[in-house]
PDB file of C-alpha atoms in Angstrom:
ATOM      1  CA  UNK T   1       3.611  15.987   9.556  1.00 86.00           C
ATOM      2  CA  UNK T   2       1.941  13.545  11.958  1.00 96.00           C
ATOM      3  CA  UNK T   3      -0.245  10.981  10.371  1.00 98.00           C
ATOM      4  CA  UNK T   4      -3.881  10.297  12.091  1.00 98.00           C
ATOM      5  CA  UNK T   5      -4.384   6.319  11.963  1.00 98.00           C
ATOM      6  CA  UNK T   6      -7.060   4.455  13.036  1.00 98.00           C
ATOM      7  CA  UNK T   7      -7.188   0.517  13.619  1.00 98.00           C
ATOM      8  CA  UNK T   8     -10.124  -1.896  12.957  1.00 98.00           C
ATOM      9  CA  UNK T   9      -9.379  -4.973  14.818  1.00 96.00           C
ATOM     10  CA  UNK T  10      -7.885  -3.872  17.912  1.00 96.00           C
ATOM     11  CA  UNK T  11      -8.876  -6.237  20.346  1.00 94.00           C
ATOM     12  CA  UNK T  12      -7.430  -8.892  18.163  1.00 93.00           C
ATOM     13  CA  UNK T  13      -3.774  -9.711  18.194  1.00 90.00           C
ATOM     14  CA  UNK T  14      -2.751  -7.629  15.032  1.00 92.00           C
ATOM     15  CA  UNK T  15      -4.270  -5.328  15.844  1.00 96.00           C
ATOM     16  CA  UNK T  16      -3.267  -4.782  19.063  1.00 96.00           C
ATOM     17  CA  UNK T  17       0.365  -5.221  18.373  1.00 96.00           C
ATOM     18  CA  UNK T  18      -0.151  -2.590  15.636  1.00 97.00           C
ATOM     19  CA  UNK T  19      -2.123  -0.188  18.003  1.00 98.00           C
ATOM     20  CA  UNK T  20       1.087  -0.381  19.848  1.00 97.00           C
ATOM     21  CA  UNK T  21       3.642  -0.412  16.912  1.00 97.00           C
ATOM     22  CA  UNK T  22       1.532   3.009  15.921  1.00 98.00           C
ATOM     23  CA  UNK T  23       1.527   4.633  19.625  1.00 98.00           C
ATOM     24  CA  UNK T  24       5.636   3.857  19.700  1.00 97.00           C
ATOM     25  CA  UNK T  25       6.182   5.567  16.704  1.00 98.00           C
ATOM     26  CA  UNK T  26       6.804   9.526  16.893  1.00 97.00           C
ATOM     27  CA  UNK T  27       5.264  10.362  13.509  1.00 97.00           C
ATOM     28  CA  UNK T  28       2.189   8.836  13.805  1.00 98.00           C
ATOM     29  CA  UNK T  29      -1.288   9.312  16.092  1.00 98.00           C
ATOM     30  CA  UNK T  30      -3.435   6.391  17.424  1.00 98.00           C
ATOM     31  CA  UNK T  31      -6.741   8.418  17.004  1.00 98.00           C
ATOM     32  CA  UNK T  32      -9.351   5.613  17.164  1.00 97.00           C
ATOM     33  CA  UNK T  33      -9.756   1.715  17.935  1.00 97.00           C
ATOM     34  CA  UNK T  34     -12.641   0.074  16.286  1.00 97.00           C
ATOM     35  CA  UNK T  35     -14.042  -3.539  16.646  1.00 93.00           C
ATOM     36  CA  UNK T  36     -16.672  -5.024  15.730  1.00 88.00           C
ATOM     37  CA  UNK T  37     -20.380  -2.857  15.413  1.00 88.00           C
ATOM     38  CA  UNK T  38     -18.174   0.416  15.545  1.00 92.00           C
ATOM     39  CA  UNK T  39     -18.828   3.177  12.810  1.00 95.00           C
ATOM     40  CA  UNK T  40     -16.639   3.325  10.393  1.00 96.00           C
ATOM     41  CA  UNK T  41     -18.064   5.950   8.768  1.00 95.00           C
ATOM     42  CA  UNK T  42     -16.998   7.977  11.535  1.00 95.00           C
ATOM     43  CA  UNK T  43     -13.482   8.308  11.056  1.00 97.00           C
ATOM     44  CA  UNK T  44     -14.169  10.762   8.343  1.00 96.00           C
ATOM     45  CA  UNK T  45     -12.402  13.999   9.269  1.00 96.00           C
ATOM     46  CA  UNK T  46     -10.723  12.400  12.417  1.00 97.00           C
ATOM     47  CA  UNK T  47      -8.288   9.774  10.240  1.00 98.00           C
ATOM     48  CA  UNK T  48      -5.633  10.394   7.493  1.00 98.00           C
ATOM     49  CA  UNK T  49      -5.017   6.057   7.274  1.00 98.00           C
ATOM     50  CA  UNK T  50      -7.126   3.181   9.047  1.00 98.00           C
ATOM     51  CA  UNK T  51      -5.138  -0.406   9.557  1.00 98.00           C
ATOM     52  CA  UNK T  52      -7.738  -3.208   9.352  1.00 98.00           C
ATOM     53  CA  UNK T  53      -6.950  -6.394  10.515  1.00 96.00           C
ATOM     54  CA  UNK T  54     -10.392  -7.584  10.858  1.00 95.00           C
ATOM     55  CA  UNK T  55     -11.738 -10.724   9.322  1.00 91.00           C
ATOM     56  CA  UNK T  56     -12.610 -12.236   6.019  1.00 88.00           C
ATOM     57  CA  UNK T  57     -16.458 -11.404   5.884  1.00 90.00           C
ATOM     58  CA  UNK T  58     -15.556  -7.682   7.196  1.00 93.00           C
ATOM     59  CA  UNK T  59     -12.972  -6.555   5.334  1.00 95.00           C
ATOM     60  CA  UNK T  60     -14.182  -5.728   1.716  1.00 97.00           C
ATOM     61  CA  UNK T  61     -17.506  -3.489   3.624  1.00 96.00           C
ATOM     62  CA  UNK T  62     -14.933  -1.593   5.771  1.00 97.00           C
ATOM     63  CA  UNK T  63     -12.375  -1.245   2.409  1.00 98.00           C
ATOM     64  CA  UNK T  64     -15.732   0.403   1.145  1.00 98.00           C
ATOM     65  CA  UNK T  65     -16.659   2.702   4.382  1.00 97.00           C
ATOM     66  CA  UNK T  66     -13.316   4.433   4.072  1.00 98.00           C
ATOM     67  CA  UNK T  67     -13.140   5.253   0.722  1.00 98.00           C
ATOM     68  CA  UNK T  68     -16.282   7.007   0.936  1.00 97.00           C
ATOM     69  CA  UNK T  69     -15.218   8.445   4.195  1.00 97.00           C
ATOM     70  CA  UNK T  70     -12.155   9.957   2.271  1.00 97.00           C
ATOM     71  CA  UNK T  71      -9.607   7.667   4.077  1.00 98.00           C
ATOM     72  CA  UNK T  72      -6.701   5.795   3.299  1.00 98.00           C
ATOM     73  CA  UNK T  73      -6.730   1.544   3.599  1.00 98.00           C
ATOM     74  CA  UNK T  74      -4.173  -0.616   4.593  1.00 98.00           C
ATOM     75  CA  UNK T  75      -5.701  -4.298   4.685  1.00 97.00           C
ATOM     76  CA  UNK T  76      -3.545  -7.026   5.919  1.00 93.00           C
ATOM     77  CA  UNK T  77      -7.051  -9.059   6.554  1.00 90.00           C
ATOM     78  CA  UNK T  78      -6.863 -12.043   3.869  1.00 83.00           C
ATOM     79  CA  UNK T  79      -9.336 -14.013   2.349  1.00 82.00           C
ATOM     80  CA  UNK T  80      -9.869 -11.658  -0.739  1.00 88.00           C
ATOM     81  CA  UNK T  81     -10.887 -12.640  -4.097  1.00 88.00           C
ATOM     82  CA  UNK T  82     -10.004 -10.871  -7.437  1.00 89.00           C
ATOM     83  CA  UNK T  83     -14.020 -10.424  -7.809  1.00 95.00           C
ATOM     84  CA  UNK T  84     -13.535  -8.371  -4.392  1.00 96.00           C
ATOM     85  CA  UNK T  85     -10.548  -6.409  -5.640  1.00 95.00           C
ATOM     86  CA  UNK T  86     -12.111  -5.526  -8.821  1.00 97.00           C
ATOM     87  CA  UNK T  87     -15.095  -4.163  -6.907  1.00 98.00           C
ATOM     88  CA  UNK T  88     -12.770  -1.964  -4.804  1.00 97.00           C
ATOM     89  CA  UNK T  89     -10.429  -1.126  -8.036  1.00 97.00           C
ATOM     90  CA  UNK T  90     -14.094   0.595  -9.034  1.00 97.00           C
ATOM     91  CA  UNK T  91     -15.428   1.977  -6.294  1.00 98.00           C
ATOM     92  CA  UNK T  92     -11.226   3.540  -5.479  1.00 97.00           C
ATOM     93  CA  UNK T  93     -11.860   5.156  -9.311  1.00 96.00           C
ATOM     94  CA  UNK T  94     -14.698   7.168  -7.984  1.00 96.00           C
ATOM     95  CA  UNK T  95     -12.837   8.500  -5.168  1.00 95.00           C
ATOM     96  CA  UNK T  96      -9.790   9.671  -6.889  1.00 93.00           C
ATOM     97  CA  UNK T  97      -6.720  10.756  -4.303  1.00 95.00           C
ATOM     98  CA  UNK T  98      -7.155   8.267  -1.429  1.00 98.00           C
ATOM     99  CA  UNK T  99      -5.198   4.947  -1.611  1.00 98.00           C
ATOM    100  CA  UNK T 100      -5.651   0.952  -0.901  1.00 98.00           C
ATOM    101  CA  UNK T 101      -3.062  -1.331  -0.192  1.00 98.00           C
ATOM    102  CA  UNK T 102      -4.132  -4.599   0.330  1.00 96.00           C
ATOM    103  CA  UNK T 103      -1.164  -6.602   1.614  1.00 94.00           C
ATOM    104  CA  UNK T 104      -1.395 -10.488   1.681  1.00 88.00           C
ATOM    105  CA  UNK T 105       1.764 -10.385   4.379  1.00 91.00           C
ATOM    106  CA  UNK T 106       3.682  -7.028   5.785  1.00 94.00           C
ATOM    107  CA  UNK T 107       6.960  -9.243   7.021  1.00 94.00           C
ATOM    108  CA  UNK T 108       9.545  -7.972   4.773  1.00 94.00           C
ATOM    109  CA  UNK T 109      11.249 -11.564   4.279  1.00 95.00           C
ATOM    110  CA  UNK T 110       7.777 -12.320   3.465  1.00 95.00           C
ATOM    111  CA  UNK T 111       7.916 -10.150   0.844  1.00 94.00           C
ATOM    112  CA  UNK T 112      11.057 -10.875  -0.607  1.00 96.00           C
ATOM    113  CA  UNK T 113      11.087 -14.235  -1.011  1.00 97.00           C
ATOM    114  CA  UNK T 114       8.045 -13.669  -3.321  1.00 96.00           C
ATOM    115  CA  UNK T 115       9.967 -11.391  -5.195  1.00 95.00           C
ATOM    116  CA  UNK T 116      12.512 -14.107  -5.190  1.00 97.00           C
ATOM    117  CA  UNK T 117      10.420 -17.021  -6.017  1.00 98.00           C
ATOM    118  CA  UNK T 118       9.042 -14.430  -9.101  1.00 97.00           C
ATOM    119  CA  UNK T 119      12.532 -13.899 -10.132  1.00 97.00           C
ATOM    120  CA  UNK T 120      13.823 -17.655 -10.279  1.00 98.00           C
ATOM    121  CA  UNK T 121      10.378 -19.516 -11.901  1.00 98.00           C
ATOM    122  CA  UNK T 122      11.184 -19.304 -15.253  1.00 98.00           C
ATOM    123  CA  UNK T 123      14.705 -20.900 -15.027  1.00 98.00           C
ATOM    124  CA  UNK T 124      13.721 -24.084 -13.189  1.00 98.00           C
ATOM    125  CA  UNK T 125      11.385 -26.734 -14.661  1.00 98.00           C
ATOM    126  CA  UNK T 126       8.880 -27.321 -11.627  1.00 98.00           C
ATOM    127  CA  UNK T 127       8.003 -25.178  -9.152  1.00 98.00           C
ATOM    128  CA  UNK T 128       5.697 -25.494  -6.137  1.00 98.00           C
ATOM    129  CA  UNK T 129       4.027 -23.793  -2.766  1.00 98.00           C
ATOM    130  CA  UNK T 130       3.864 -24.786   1.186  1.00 98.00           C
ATOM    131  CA  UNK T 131       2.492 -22.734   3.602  1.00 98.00           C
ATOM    132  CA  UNK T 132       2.305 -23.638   7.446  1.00 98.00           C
ATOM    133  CA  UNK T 133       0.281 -21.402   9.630  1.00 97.00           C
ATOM    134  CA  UNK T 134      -1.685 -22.268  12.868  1.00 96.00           C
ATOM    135  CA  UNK T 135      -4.875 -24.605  13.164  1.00 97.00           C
ATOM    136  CA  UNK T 136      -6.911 -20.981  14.276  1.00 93.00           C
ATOM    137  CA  UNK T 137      -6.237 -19.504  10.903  1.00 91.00           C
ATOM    138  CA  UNK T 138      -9.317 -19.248   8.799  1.00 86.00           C
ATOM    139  CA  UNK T 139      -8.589 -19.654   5.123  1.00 87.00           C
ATOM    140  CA  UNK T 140      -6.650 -21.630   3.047  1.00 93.00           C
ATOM    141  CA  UNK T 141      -4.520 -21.206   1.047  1.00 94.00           C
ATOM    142  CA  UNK T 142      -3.107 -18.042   2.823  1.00 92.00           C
ATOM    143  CA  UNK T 143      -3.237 -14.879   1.005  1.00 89.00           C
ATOM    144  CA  UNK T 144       0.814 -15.129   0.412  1.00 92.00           C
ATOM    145  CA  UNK T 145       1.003 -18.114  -0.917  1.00 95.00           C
ATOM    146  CA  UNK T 146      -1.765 -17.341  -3.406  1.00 94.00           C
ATOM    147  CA  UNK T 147       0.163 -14.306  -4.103  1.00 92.00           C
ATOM    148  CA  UNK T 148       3.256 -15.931  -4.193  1.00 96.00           C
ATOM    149  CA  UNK T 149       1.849 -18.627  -6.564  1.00 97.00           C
ATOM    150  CA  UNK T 150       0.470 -15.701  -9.026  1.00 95.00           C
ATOM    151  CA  UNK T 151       3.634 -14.151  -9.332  1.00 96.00           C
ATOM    152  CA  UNK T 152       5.420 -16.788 -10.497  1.00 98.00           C
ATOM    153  CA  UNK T 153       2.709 -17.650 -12.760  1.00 98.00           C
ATOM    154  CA  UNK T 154       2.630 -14.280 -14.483  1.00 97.00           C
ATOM    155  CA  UNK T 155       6.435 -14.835 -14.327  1.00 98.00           C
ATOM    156  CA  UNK T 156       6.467 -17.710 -16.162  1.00 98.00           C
ATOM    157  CA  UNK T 157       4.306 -16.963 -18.443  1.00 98.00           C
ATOM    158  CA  UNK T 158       6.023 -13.085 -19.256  1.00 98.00           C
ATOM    159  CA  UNK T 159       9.212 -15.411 -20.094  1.00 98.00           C
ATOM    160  CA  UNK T 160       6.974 -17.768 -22.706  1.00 97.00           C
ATOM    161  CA  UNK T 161       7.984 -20.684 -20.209  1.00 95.00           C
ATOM    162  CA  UNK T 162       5.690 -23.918 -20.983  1.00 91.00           C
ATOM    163  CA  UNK T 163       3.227 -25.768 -18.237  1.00 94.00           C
ATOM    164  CA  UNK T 164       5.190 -27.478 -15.584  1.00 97.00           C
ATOM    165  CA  UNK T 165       5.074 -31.218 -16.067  1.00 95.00           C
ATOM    166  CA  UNK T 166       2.804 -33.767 -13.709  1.00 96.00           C
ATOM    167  CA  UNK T 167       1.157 -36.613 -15.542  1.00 96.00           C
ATOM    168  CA  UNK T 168      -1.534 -37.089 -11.832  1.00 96.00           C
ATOM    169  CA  UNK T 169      -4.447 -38.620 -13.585  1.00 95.00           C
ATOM    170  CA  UNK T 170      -6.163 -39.558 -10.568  1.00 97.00           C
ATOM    171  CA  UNK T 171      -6.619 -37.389  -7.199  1.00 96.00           C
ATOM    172  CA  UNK T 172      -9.815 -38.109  -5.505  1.00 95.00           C
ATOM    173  CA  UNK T 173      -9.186 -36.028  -1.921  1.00 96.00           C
ATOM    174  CA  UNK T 174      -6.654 -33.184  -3.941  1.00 94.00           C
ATOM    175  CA  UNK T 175      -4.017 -34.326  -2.742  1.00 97.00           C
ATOM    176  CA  UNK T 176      -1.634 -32.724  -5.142  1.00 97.00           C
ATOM    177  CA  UNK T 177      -3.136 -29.590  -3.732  1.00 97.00           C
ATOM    178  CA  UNK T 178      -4.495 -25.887  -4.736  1.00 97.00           C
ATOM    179  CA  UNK T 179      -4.113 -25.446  -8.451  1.00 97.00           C
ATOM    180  CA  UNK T 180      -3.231 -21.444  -9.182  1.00 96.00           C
ATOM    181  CA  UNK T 181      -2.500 -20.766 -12.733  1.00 96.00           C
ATOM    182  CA  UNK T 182      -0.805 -23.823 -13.042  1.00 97.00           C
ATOM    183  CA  UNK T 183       1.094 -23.799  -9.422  1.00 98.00           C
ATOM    184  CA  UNK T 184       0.473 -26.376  -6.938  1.00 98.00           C
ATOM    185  CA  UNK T 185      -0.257 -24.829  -3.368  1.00 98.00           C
ATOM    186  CA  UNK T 186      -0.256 -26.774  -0.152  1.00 98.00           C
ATOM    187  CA  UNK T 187      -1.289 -25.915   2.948  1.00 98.00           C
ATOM    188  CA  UNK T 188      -0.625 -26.989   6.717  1.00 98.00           C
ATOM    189  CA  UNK T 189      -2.411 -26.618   9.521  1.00 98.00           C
ATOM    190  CA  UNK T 190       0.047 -27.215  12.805  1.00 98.00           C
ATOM    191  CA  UNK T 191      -0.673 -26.241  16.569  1.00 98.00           C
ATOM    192  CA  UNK T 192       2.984 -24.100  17.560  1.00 96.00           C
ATOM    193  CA  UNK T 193       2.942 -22.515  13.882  1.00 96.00           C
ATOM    194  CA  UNK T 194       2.772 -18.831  13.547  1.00 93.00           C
ATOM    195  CA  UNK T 195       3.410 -18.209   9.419  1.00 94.00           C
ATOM    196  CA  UNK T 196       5.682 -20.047   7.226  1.00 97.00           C
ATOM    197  CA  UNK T 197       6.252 -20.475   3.534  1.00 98.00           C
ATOM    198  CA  UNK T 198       8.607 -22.668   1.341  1.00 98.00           C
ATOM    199  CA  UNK T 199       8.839 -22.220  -2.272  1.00 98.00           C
ATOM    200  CA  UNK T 200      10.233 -25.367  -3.811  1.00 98.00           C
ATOM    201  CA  UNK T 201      11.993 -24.842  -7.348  1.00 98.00           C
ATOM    202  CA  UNK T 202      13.700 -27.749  -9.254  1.00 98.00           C
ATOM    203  CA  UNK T 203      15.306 -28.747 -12.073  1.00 98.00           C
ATOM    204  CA  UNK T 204      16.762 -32.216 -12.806  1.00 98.00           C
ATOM    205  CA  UNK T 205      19.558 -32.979 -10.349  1.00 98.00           C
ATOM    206  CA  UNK T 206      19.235 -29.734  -8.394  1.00 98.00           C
ATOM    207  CA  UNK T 207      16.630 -27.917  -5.455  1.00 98.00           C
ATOM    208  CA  UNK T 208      16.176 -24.587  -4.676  1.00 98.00           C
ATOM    209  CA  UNK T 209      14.419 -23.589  -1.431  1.00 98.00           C
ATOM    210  CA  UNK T 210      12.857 -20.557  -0.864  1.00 98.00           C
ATOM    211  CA  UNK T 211      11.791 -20.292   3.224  1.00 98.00           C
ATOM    212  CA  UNK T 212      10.367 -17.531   5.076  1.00 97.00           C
ATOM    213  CA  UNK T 213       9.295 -17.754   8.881  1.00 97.00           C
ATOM    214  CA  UNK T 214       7.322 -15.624  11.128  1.00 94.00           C
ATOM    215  CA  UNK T 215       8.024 -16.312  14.735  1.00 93.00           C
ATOM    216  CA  UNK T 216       6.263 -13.063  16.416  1.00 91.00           C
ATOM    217  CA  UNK T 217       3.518 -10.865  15.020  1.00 88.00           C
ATOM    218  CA  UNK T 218       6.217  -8.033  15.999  1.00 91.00           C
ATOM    219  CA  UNK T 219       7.873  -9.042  12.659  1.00 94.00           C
ATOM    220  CA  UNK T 220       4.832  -7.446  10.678  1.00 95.00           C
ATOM    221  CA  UNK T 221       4.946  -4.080  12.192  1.00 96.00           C
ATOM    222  CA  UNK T 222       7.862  -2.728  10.217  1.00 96.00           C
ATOM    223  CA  UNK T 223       5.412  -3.077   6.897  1.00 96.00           C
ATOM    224  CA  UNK T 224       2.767  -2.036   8.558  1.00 97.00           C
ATOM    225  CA  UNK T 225       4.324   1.093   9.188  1.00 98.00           C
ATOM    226  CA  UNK T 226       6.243   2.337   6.155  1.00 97.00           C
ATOM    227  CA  UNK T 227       2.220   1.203   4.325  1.00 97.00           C
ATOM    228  CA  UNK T 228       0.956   3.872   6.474  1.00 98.00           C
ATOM    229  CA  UNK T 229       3.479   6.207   6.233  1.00 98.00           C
ATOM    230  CA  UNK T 230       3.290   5.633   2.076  1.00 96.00           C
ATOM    231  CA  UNK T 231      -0.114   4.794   0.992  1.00 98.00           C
ATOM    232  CA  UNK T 232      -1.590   8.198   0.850  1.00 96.00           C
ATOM    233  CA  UNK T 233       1.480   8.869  -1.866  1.00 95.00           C
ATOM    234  CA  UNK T 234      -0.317   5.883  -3.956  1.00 96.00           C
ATOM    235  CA  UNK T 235      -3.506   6.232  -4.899  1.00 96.00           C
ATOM    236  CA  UNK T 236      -5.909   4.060  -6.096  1.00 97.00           C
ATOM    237  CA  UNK T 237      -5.662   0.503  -5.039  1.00 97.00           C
ATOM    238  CA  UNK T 238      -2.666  -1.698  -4.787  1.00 96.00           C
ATOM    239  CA  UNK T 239      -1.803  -5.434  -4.086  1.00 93.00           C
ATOM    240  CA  UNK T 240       1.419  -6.350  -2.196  1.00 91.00           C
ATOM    241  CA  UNK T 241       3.633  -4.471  -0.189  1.00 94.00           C
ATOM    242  CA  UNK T 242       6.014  -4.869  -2.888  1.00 89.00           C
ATOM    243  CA  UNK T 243       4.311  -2.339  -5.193  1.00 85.00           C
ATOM    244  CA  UNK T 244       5.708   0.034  -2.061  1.00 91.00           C
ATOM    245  CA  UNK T 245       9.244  -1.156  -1.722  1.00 87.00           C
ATOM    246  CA  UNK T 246      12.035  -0.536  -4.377  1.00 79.00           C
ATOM    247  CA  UNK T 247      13.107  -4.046  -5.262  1.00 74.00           C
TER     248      UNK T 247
END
């Protein structure tokens, strides 16, 4: 069965690259192209999944549209905030059947060194966050490495592993960086980036390194794809493209 998408974003560079990700692929329709001031009400009836890859002060209001226009979300716009994810988690409750994902990065390395970085936390005694992206990018930290620095958090704490040790007493300009439940996130802003994360883990005498590097916006499209092709199966809202792939 053919799936009916619809992107919000197009003109930008996502979402043109997914427009054409979605046109090259046989099981899917391109049946609409919004940007900004478009209706999204209006893709009621005409789309099965919408793609936004709008912007931070768009997203959550367009989340909304579709679910009361009956149609399935996949976000890959950042900037959310759990109070914005608990408003959707209520409003997707009320609409019963259609399905969120809200993906902080589609590039499957992407995904799996969080899964990785998860996996490893407890057994090594510090562990910290860098993310490089480009000086256009709009918030900081990026969505994955505030997802990244959550899971290891909730992984660390699941495996009754104490508070990572740093005696900083004094840090005027933050310097030590982004505090999320208890991980340290950094970020850099560098003209030539594209997206990059390092996951530092230590333990005394040795270093792991956890990297993952986008090069091309091309590398996204494979996740974009099998979300669309699998979010209607998962209703209700989700968080991380993980939550789609068996790890």
């Amino acid at each position: 069965m053919t799936i009916r998408v619809a992107v919000l974003g197009a003109a930008g560079r996502m979402g043109a690259t997914t427009c054409e990700a979605i046109e090259a692929a046989p099981d899917l329709d391109l049946v609409a192209r919004l940007d900004a001031g478009d209706d999204v009400a209006a893709l009621a009836g005409r789309a099965d999944v919408a793609v936004d890859f709008t912007v931070p002060d768009a997203t959550e209001a367009n989340v909304h549209a579709l679910l009361d226009a009956g149609v399935h979300a996949v976000v890959g716009t950042t900037g959310w905030d759990d109070d914005a994810i608990d408003r959707v988690r209520e409003h997707a409750a009320r609409t019963p059947g259609v399905g969120v994902l809200i993906a902080p990065n589609f590039a499957l390395s992407a995904v799996l060194a969080m899964r990785f970085a998860a996996v490893a936390a407890p057994l090594f005694a510090s562990v910290e966050v860098v993310e490089m992206h480009h000086p256009h990018k709009v918030d900081a930290p990026s969505g994955t490495a505030i997802h990244t620095a959550r899971g290891i958090a909730q992984a660390r704490a699941d495996a009754g592993v104490g508070a990572m040790k740093d005696a900083t007493e004094t840090d005027p300009r933050g310097a030590r960086g982004a505090d999320y439940d208890g991980v340290r996130v950094h970020a850099l802003r560098l003209e030539g980036l594209v997206a990059h994360e390092q996951i530092f883990l230590t333990n005394p005498g040795e270093l792991l390194t956890i990297r993952t590097d986008t090069f091309d916006r091309s590398s996204y499209m494979p996740g974009v794809l099998l979300a669309v092709r699998q979010v209607g199966s998962h209703p209700g809202v989700s968080v991380g493209l993980d939550s789609f792939v068996d790890l």
